[in-house]
């Protein structure tokens, strides 16, 4: 169990957040008194009686709570990183809200499963816009016709029958009642799509304002007579003559002086750090330029016998668990992808949960701040560390963390990353990048385990940098930069 005192400390930060962040990510005024009233440590979900209407009402209440929590969490990063006067001293409140939201999400999935068991609905997981959501449809058993789907025994008077049997199956039920499904549908996709549209409109408005300033020659960046409008930066070409457009991920590209780095990869129960759990962390170290440190063990046994440690050192593999409620439901997708079956990773089976293990978080943070860390699609790891690792957000904001990403290396500097119909920006998966850079045999695929994926990523990065240096391209080209490179954040005034 985690030390619950930090939840009280997190609530103690509410005045700081309330002063700096009056509205959530959807523009709604935040009721900070409501946030203060939540029992973040022991759960914010609704535990119903096992009756159809109670299950329905509990799911409706939990969805509403999750929407409010997640809209607050979604705004916290922007508020914290733009708090240039450092009025907000700690990121522990968003971490505490995310902790509670993960357990709430488990409760929602338990209710969905319970509703299926009682034939209240059928659940299908469908991709809608930016999210995969649970879609509830009327139960279609052998008893009711299509017109009668959803007719349920809510009277509790049908002797010997279980709640949730349909009216057609229980002819002695005199007053069957329908349970509505339209008010217990997952609105996540609609919320994210609307949020994205607002951001798009804001970006368009800003660009239009910048363009107007440039035309009026008020920007201070052009001379009378006019010049190119904002947005005309030169693209950084790769070795094939294909010239990808500059991208925000380019900030994560390494510099020509990069050397000692730590590669890291995490495996999780899903893609949302405010809903899902970290279950596997693998990291290792490698020097991109200088010799491998003397005295480090010469060999390391990866799961794949054909992997050779080579220049890597300091390897570590960490396994973490999930709450019993999460383990009870299982996760077939993650089990197939990674081989990790969360049904055997319950905290009751002795596995520690990462978000309840301060010592594990502190140990990881110490390693993340010692040298640049490298990840493939590093914004994924970064978003999880923000909401799971105590002190990470504060260290990042203070400029003590530097992040390098091999995804833009693949996208901008890899000759094989050419656009196709299937991959409009080129195939930049870790699997494809590692194979093109000779870090993974074409007969094998990315393993989807933290340590193994970290290893092929670092090997690919080292091979790639050596080739670029020999060719005078990439970071050694005209658009490259000196120093370690990567993305870091410092205080701005």
Coordinates of C-alpha atoms in Angstrom, one line a residue:
X1 CA 0.0 0.0 0.0
X2 CA 1.1 3.5 -0.7
X3 CA 1.7 6.2 2.0
X4 CA -1.6 8.0 2.0
X5 CA -0.1 11.2 3.5
X6 CA 0.8 12.5 0.0
X7 CA -2.9 12.7 -0.9
X8 CA -3.4 15.2 1.9
X9 CA -0.3 17.2 0.8
X10 CA -1.7 17.1 -2.8
X11 CA -5.0 18.6 -1.6
X12 CA -3.0 21.2 0.3
X13 CA -1.9 22.5 -3.1
X14 CA -5.4 23.2 -4.3
X15 CA -5.2 27.0 -3.6
X16 CA -2.2 27.3 -5.8
X17 CA -3.9 25.5 -8.7
X18 CA -7.2 27.3 -8.2
X19 CA -5.5 30.6 -8.5
X20 CA -3.6 29.6 -11.7
X21 CA -6.1 27.3 -13.4
X22 CA -9.7 28.5 -13.0
X23 CA -10.9 26.4 -16.0
X24 CA -10.4 22.9 -17.2
X25 CA -9.4 21.7 -20.7
X26 CA -13.0 22.1 -21.9
X27 CA -13.3 25.7 -20.8
X28 CA -15.6 24.8 -17.8
X29 CA -15.0 26.6 -14.5
X30 CA -13.5 24.1 -12.0
X31 CA -15.3 23.5 -8.8
X32 CA -12.2 23.1 -6.6
X33 CA -14.4 22.5 -3.5
X34 CA -15.7 19.4 -5.3
X35 CA -12.1 18.3 -5.9
X36 CA -11.3 18.9 -2.2
X37 CA -14.2 16.7 -1.2
X38 CA -13.0 13.6 -3.2
X39 CA -11.5 10.7 -1.3
X40 CA -8.5 10.3 -3.7
X41 CA -6.8 7.6 -1.6
X42 CA -9.7 5.3 -1.1
X43 CA -11.7 5.7 -4.3
X44 CA -14.1 8.0 -6.1
X45 CA -16.1 5.3 -7.8
X46 CA -19.6 4.2 -7.0
X47 CA -20.1 0.7 -5.5
X48 CA -23.8 -0.2 -6.3
X49 CA -26.1 -2.9 -5.1
X50 CA -26.2 -5.7 -7.6
X51 CA -29.5 -4.7 -9.2
X52 CA -29.9 -3.6 -12.8
X53 CA -31.0 0.0 -12.1
X54 CA -28.3 0.4 -9.4
X55 CA -25.6 -0.8 -11.8
X56 CA -26.9 1.6 -14.5
X57 CA -27.0 4.5 -12.1
X58 CA -23.5 3.7 -10.7
X59 CA -22.1 3.6 -14.2
X60 CA -23.8 6.9 -15.1
X61 CA -22.3 8.5 -12.0
X62 CA -18.8 7.1 -12.6
X63 CA -18.8 8.3 -16.2
X64 CA -19.7 11.8 -15.0
X65 CA -17.0 11.8 -12.3
X66 CA -14.4 10.6 -14.8
X67 CA -15.3 13.3 -17.3
X68 CA -14.8 16.0 -14.6
X69 CA -11.6 14.5 -13.4
X70 CA -10.0 14.0 -16.8
X71 CA -10.9 17.5 -18.0
X72 CA -9.0 18.9 -15.0
X73 CA -6.0 16.5 -15.5
X74 CA -5.8 17.4 -19.2
X75 CA -5.3 21.1 -18.3
X76 CA -2.7 20.6 -15.6
X77 CA 0.3 20.1 -17.8
X78 CA -0.3 23.4 -19.7
X79 CA -0.9 25.3 -16.4
X80 CA 2.1 23.9 -14.7
X81 CA 4.6 24.4 -17.6
X82 CA 3.4 28.0 -18.3
X83 CA 3.5 29.0 -14.6
X84 CA 6.7 31.0 -15.2
X85 CA 6.5 32.7 -11.8
X86 CA 6.5 29.3 -10.2
X87 CA 3.3 29.9 -8.1
X88 CA 2.5 26.2 -8.4
X89 CA 5.3 24.5 -6.5
X90 CA 4.4 20.8 -7.1
X91 CA 2.7 18.5 -9.6
X92 CA 1.5 16.1 -6.9
X93 CA -2.2 17.1 -7.2
X94 CA -2.4 16.0 -10.9
X95 CA -0.7 12.8 -9.9
X96 CA -3.1 12.2 -7.1
X97 CA -6.1 12.9 -9.4
X98 CA -4.7 10.4 -12.0
X99 CA -4.2 7.8 -9.2
X100 CA -7.8 8.1 -8.3
X101 CA -8.9 8.2 -11.9
X102 CA -7.2 4.9 -12.7
X103 CA -9.1 3.2 -9.9
X104 CA -12.3 4.9 -11.1
X105 CA -11.7 3.5 -14.6
X106 CA -11.3 0.0 -13.1
X107 CA -14.6 0.5 -11.4
X108 CA -16.2 1.6 -14.7
X109 CA -14.9 -1.5 -16.4
X110 CA -16.1 -3.7 -13.6
X111 CA -19.6 -2.2 -13.9
X112 CA -19.5 -2.7 -17.7
X113 CA -18.6 -6.4 -17.1
X114 CA -21.3 -6.8 -14.4
X115 CA -23.9 -5.3 -16.7
X116 CA -22.9 -7.8 -19.4
X117 CA -23.2 -10.7 -16.9
X118 CA -26.7 -9.6 -15.9
X119 CA -27.7 -9.1 -19.6
X120 CA -28.2 -5.3 -19.2
X121 CA -26.2 -4.6 -22.3
X122 CA -23.6 -5.9 -24.7
X123 CA -20.3 -4.1 -24.8
X124 CA -18.2 -3.6 -27.9
X125 CA -14.9 -1.7 -28.0
X126 CA -14.9 0.6 -31.0
X127 CA -12.6 3.2 -32.4
X128 CA -14.3 6.5 -32.6
X129 CA -12.1 9.5 -33.7
X130 CA -9.2 9.9 -31.3
X131 CA -10.3 7.2 -28.8
X132 CA -11.4 3.6 -28.4
X133 CA -14.6 3.6 -26.4
X134 CA -17.0 1.1 -24.8
X135 CA -20.2 1.1 -26.8
X136 CA -23.3 -0.3 -25.0
X137 CA -25.9 -2.0 -27.2
X138 CA -29.1 -3.9 -26.1
X139 CA -28.4 -7.4 -25.0
X140 CA -29.3 -9.9 -27.8
X141 CA -29.8 -13.2 -26.1
X142 CA -31.9 -16.1 -27.3
X143 CA -34.9 -15.0 -25.4
X144 CA -36.1 -11.5 -26.4
X145 CA -36.8 -10.3 -29.9
X146 CA -35.0 -7.3 -31.2
X147 CA -37.9 -5.1 -30.3
X148 CA -37.8 -6.3 -26.7
X149 CA -34.1 -6.2 -26.1
X150 CA -33.2 -4.6 -22.7
X151 CA -36.4 -5.7 -21.0
X152 CA -35.2 -6.7 -17.5
X153 CA -36.5 -8.1 -14.3
X154 CA -36.2 -5.1 -11.9
X155 CA -39.0 -6.1 -9.6
X156 CA -37.0 -8.7 -7.6
X157 CA -40.1 -10.8 -7.4
X158 CA -39.3 -13.6 -9.8
X159 CA -38.5 -16.5 -7.5
X160 CA -35.5 -18.6 -8.4
X161 CA -34.4 -16.3 -11.2
X162 CA -31.4 -14.1 -11.3
X163 CA -31.6 -10.4 -11.7
X164 CA -30.8 -9.5 -15.3
X165 CA -32.8 -12.3 -17.0
X166 CA -35.0 -10.9 -19.7
X167 CA -38.7 -10.6 -19.4
X168 CA -39.2 -13.1 -22.2
X169 CA -37.2 -15.6 -20.1
X170 CA -39.3 -15.0 -17.0
X171 CA -42.9 -15.1 -18.0
X172 CA -44.0 -14.6 -14.4
X173 CA -42.6 -11.1 -14.3
X174 CA -45.5 -8.7 -14.5
X175 CA -43.8 -5.3 -14.6
X176 CA -40.6 -5.5 -16.7
X177 CA -38.8 -2.3 -16.9
X178 CA -36.3 -1.1 -19.5
X179 CA -32.9 0.2 -18.5
X180 CA -31.9 3.1 -20.8
X181 CA -28.6 2.9 -22.5
X182 CA -28.4 6.4 -24.1
X183 CA -27.3 8.0 -20.8
X184 CA -24.6 5.5 -20.0
X185 CA -22.6 5.8 -23.2
X186 CA -18.9 6.6 -23.1
X187 CA -18.5 10.2 -24.3
X188 CA -14.6 10.2 -24.4
X189 CA -14.3 10.3 -28.2
X190 CA -16.8 13.2 -28.5
X191 CA -15.0 15.1 -25.8
X192 CA -11.5 14.6 -27.3
X193 CA -12.8 15.5 -30.8
X194 CA -14.4 18.7 -29.5
X195 CA -11.3 19.6 -27.5
X196 CA -9.1 19.1 -30.6
X197 CA -11.4 21.3 -32.7
X198 CA -11.1 24.1 -30.2
X199 CA -7.3 23.8 -30.2
X200 CA -7.3 23.8 -34.0
X201 CA -9.4 27.0 -34.1
X202 CA -7.1 28.6 -31.6
X203 CA -4.0 27.8 -33.7
X204 CA -5.7 29.1 -36.8
X205 CA -6.6 32.3 -35.0
X206 CA -3.0 32.7 -33.8
X207 CA -1.6 32.1 -37.2
X208 CA -4.0 34.6 -38.7
X209 CA -2.9 37.2 -36.1
X210 CA 0.8 36.5 -36.8
X211 CA 0.2 36.9 -40.5
X212 CA -1.7 40.2 -39.9
X213 CA 1.2 41.5 -37.8
X214 CA 3.7 40.5 -40.5
X215 CA 1.8 42.2 -43.2
X216 CA 1.6 45.4 -41.1
X217 CA 5.3 45.1 -40.5
X218 CA 4.8 45.2 -36.7
X219 CA 6.7 42.0 -35.9
X220 CA 10.1 43.6 -36.0
X221 CA 11.4 40.7 -38.1
X222 CA 11.0 42.1 -41.6
X223 CA 12.0 45.2 -43.5
X224 CA 9.8 47.7 -45.3
X225 CA 8.7 46.2 -48.6
X226 CA 7.6 42.9 -47.0
X227 CA 9.1 39.5 -46.6
X228 CA 7.9 35.9 -46.3
X229 CA 5.1 35.4 -43.8
X230 CA 5.6 33.2 -40.7
X231 CA 6.0 29.5 -41.3
X232 CA 8.5 29.5 -44.1
X233 CA 11.3 27.6 -42.4
X234 CA 13.5 25.4 -44.5
X235 CA 12.9 21.7 -44.2
X236 CA 15.6 19.3 -42.9
X237 CA 16.2 16.7 -45.6
X238 CA 17.2 13.1 -45.1
X239 CA 19.7 11.2 -47.1
X240 CA 17.4 10.3 -50.0
X241 CA 16.4 13.7 -51.2
X242 CA 13.0 13.3 -49.5
X243 CA 12.5 16.4 -47.4
X244 CA 10.0 16.0 -44.5
X245 CA 8.5 19.2 -43.3
X246 CA 9.7 20.5 -39.9
X247 CA 7.8 19.0 -37.1
X248 CA 7.4 19.8 -33.4
X249 CA 9.1 16.5 -32.7
X250 CA 12.3 17.9 -34.2
X251 CA 13.1 19.5 -30.8
X252 CA 13.8 16.0 -29.6
X253 CA 16.6 15.3 -32.1
X254 CA 20.1 14.7 -30.7
X255 CA 23.0 17.1 -31.1
X256 CA 26.4 16.2 -32.6
X257 CA 28.0 16.0 -29.1
X258 CA 25.6 13.4 -27.7
X259 CA 27.4 10.6 -25.9
X260 CA 26.2 8.8 -22.7
X261 CA 22.5 8.2 -22.7
X262 CA 19.9 5.9 -21.0
X263 CA 17.4 4.2 -23.3
X264 CA 14.1 3.4 -21.7
X265 CA 10.8 1.8 -22.7
X266 CA 7.7 1.1 -20.7
X267 CA 4.8 -1.4 -21.2
X268 CA 1.4 -0.4 -19.9
X269 CA -2.1 -1.8 -19.7
X270 CA -3.3 0.9 -22.2
X271 CA -2.4 4.2 -23.8
X272 CA -3.8 6.6 -21.3
X273 CA -1.6 7.5 -18.3
X274 CA -4.6 8.8 -16.4
X275 CA -6.5 5.5 -16.8
X276 CA -3.9 2.7 -17.2
X277 CA -1.0 1.2 -15.3
X278 CA 2.7 0.8 -15.9
X279 CA 3.5 -2.9 -15.7
X280 CA 7.0 -3.2 -17.2
X281 CA 10.0 -0.9 -17.3
X282 CA 13.3 -1.7 -19.0
X283 CA 16.3 0.5 -19.4
X284 CA 20.0 0.4 -20.2
X285 CA 22.9 2.7 -20.9
X286 CA 25.0 3.2 -24.0
X287 CA 27.7 5.6 -25.1
X288 CA 27.2 7.0 -28.5
X289 CA 30.8 8.2 -29.0
X290 CA 33.1 7.3 -26.1
X291 CA 34.2 3.7 -25.2
X292 CA 32.0 1.5 -23.1
X293 CA 32.9 2.1 -19.4
X294 CA 35.6 -0.3 -18.0
X295 CA 34.5 -2.7 -15.3
X296 CA 30.9 -3.2 -16.5
X297 CA 29.8 -6.8 -17.0
X298 CA 30.7 -8.0 -20.5
X299 CA 27.5 -10.0 -21.2
X300 CA 23.8 -9.7 -20.4
X301 CA 21.1 -12.3 -21.1
X302 CA 18.1 -10.7 -22.9
X303 CA 15.0 -12.7 -23.5
X304 CA 16.0 -13.0 -27.1
X305 CA 19.1 -15.2 -27.2
X306 CA 20.1 -13.6 -30.5
X307 CA 20.5 -10.2 -28.8
X308 CA 24.1 -9.3 -27.9
X309 CA 24.7 -6.7 -25.3
X310 CA 27.5 -5.1 -27.3
X311 CA 28.2 -1.6 -26.1
X312 CA 25.2 -1.6 -23.7
X313 CA 25.7 -1.7 -19.9
X314 CA 23.7 -1.2 -16.7
X315 CA 20.7 -3.1 -17.9
X316 CA 17.6 -3.3 -15.7
X317 CA 14.1 -4.9 -16.0
X318 CA 11.4 -4.0 -13.5
X319 CA 8.0 -5.6 -13.2
X320 CA 4.9 -4.0 -11.6
X321 CA 1.4 -5.0 -10.8
X322 CA -2.2 -3.8 -11.1
X323 CA -5.0 -3.6 -8.5
X324 CA -7.1 -6.7 -7.9
X325 CA -10.1 -5.2 -9.8
X326 CA -7.9 -4.6 -12.9
X327 CA -6.4 -8.1 -12.7
X328 CA -9.8 -9.8 -12.3
X329 CA -10.9 -8.4 -15.7
X330 CA -7.7 -9.4 -17.6
X331 CA -6.3 -7.7 -20.7
X332 CA -6.2 -10.0 -23.7
X333 CA -4.7 -7.3 -26.0
X334 CA -1.8 -6.6 -23.7
X335 CA -1.2 -10.3 -23.0
X336 CA -1.0 -11.0 -26.8
X337 CA 1.2 -8.0 -27.5
X338 CA 3.7 -8.3 -24.6
X339 CA 3.1 -11.8 -23.1
X340 CA 2.3 -10.1 -19.8
X341 CA -1.0 -11.5 -18.4
X342 CA -2.3 -9.0 -15.8
X343 CA -4.4 -11.7 -14.2
X344 CA -1.2 -12.9 -12.6
X345 CA 0.0 -9.4 -11.7
X346 CA -2.5 -8.5 -9.0
X347 CA -1.1 -6.6 -5.9
X348 CA -2.7 -9.5 -4.0
X349 CA -0.2 -11.8 -5.7
X350 CA 2.7 -9.8 -4.3
X351 CA 3.3 -7.4 -7.2
X352 CA 3.9 -3.8 -6.2
X353 CA 2.0 -1.1 -8.1
X354 CA 4.3 1.6 -9.6
X355 CA 2.1 4.5 -8.6
X356 CA 2.1 3.2 -5.0
X357 CA 5.9 2.6 -4.8
X358 CA 7.7 5.9 -3.9
X359 CA 11.1 4.2 -3.7
X360 CA 10.8 2.8 -7.3
X361 CA 9.7 6.3 -8.6
X362 CA 12.6 8.0 -6.8
X363 CA 15.1 5.5 -8.1
X364 CA 13.9 5.9 -11.7
X365 CA 13.9 9.7 -11.4
X366 CA 17.5 9.6 -10.2
X367 CA 18.5 7.7 -13.4
X368 CA 16.4 10.0 -15.7
X369 CA 18.2 13.1 -14.4
X370 CA 21.8 11.7 -14.6
X371 CA 22.0 12.0 -18.4
X372 CA 19.7 12.3 -21.4
X373 CA 17.1 9.6 -21.7
X374 CA 16.2 8.2 -25.1
X375 CA 12.8 6.7 -26.1
X376 CA 11.1 5.9 -29.4
X377 CA 8.1 8.3 -29.5
X378 CA 9.4 9.8 -26.2
X379 CA 6.3 11.9 -25.6
X380 CA 4.6 8.7 -24.6
X381 CA 7.1 7.9 -21.8
X382 CA 7.1 11.6 -20.8
X383 CA 3.3 11.7 -20.4
X384 CA 3.4 8.6 -18.2
X385 CA 6.3 9.9 -16.1
X386 CA 4.5 13.2 -15.5
X387 CA 1.5 11.4 -13.9
X388 CA 3.3 8.5 -12.2
X389 CA 6.8 9.6 -11.0
X390 CA 7.0 11.9 -8.0
X391 CA 9.2 14.8 -8.8
X392 CA 9.5 14.2 -12.5
X393 CA 7.3 17.1 -13.6
X394 CA 9.2 19.5 -11.3
X395 CA 12.6 18.2 -12.5
X396 CA 11.5 18.6 -16.1
X397 CA 10.2 22.1 -15.6
X398 CA 13.5 23.1 -13.9
X399 CA 15.5 21.9 -16.9
X400 CA 17.1 18.9 -15.1
X401 CA 15.8 16.3 -17.7
X402 CA 16.8 16.1 -21.3
X403 CA 14.8 13.8 -23.7
X404 CA 16.0 12.4 -27.0
X405 CA 13.6 10.7 -29.4
X406 CA 14.6 8.2 -32.1
X407 CA 11.2 8.7 -33.8
X408 CA 12.1 12.0 -35.4
X409 CA 15.6 10.6 -36.2
X410 CA 13.8 8.0 -38.2
X411 CA 11.4 10.4 -39.8
X412 CA 13.9 13.2 -40.7
X413 CA 17.2 11.4 -41.2
X414 CA 16.5 7.8 -42.2
X415 CA 16.7 7.1 -46.0
X416 CA 14.2 4.3 -45.7
X417 CA 11.5 6.4 -44.1
X418 CA 9.8 7.5 -47.3
X419 CA 6.1 8.2 -47.5
X420 CA 3.8 5.5 -48.9
X421 CA 0.1 5.1 -49.1
X422 CA 0.2 3.0 -46.0
X423 CA 2.6 5.2 -44.1
X424 CA 2.2 8.9 -45.3
X425 CA 5.1 10.0 -43.1
X426 CA 7.2 6.8 -43.7
X427 CA 7.3 3.7 -41.6
X428 CA 8.7 5.0 -38.4
X429 CA 7.8 2.3 -35.9
X430 CA 10.6 1.0 -33.7
X431 CA 10.5 -2.3 -35.5
X432 CA 11.0 -0.7 -38.9
X433 CA 13.6 1.7 -37.7
X434 CA 15.6 -0.9 -35.9
X435 CA 15.6 -3.2 -39.0
X436 CA 16.7 -0.4 -41.3
X437 CA 19.5 0.4 -39.0
X438 CA 20.7 -3.2 -38.6
X439 CA 19.6 -3.5 -34.9
X440 CA 17.0 -6.2 -35.6
X441 CA 17.1 -9.1 -37.9
X442 CA 14.4 -9.0 -40.6
X443 CA 13.2 -12.5 -39.5
X444 CA 12.3 -11.2 -36.1
X445 CA 10.0 -8.5 -34.7
X446 CA 10.0 -6.0 -31.9
X447 CA 9.4 -7.8 -28.7
X448 CA 7.2 -5.3 -26.9
X449 CA 9.1 -5.7 -23.6
X450 CA 10.8 -2.7 -22.0
X451 CA 14.4 -3.9 -21.9
X452 CA 14.5 -5.6 -25.2
X453 CA 12.9 -2.7 -27.0
X454 CA 15.3 -0.2 -25.2
X455 CA 18.2 -2.3 -26.5
X456 CA 17.3 -2.4 -30.2
X457 CA 16.5 1.3 -30.0
X458 CA 19.9 2.2 -28.7
X459 CA 21.8 -0.1 -31.1
X460 CA 19.8 1.5 -34.0
X461 CA 20.5 5.0 -32.7
X462 CA 24.3 4.3 -32.4
X463 CA 24.4 2.8 -35.9
X464 CA 22.4 5.6 -37.3
X465 CA 24.5 8.4 -35.8
X466 CA 27.7 6.8 -37.0
X467 CA 26.4 6.6 -40.5
X468 CA 25.2 10.2 -40.4
X469 CA 28.5 11.5 -39.1
X470 CA 30.4 9.6 -41.9
X471 CA 28.1 11.2 -44.5
X472 CA 28.1 14.7 -42.9
X473 CA 24.3 14.6 -42.7
X474 CA 21.6 14.7 -40.0
X475 CA 23.0 16.4 -36.9
X476 CA 26.3 16.9 -38.8
X477 CA 24.5 18.5 -41.7
X478 CA 23.5 22.2 -42.2
X479 CA 20.4 21.9 -40.0
X480 CA 22.1 20.0 -37.2
X481 CA 23.1 21.5 -33.9
X482 CA 26.0 21.4 -31.5
X483 CA 25.8 20.0 -28.0
X484 CA 23.8 17.1 -26.7
X485 CA 20.6 18.2 -28.3
X486 CA 17.2 16.8 -27.3
X487 CA 14.3 18.5 -25.6
X488 CA 14.7 20.1 -22.2
X489 CA 12.8 22.8 -20.4
X490 CA 14.2 25.7 -18.5
X491 CA 12.8 28.7 -16.7
X492 CA 11.7 31.5 -19.0
X493 CA 11.0 35.1 -18.1

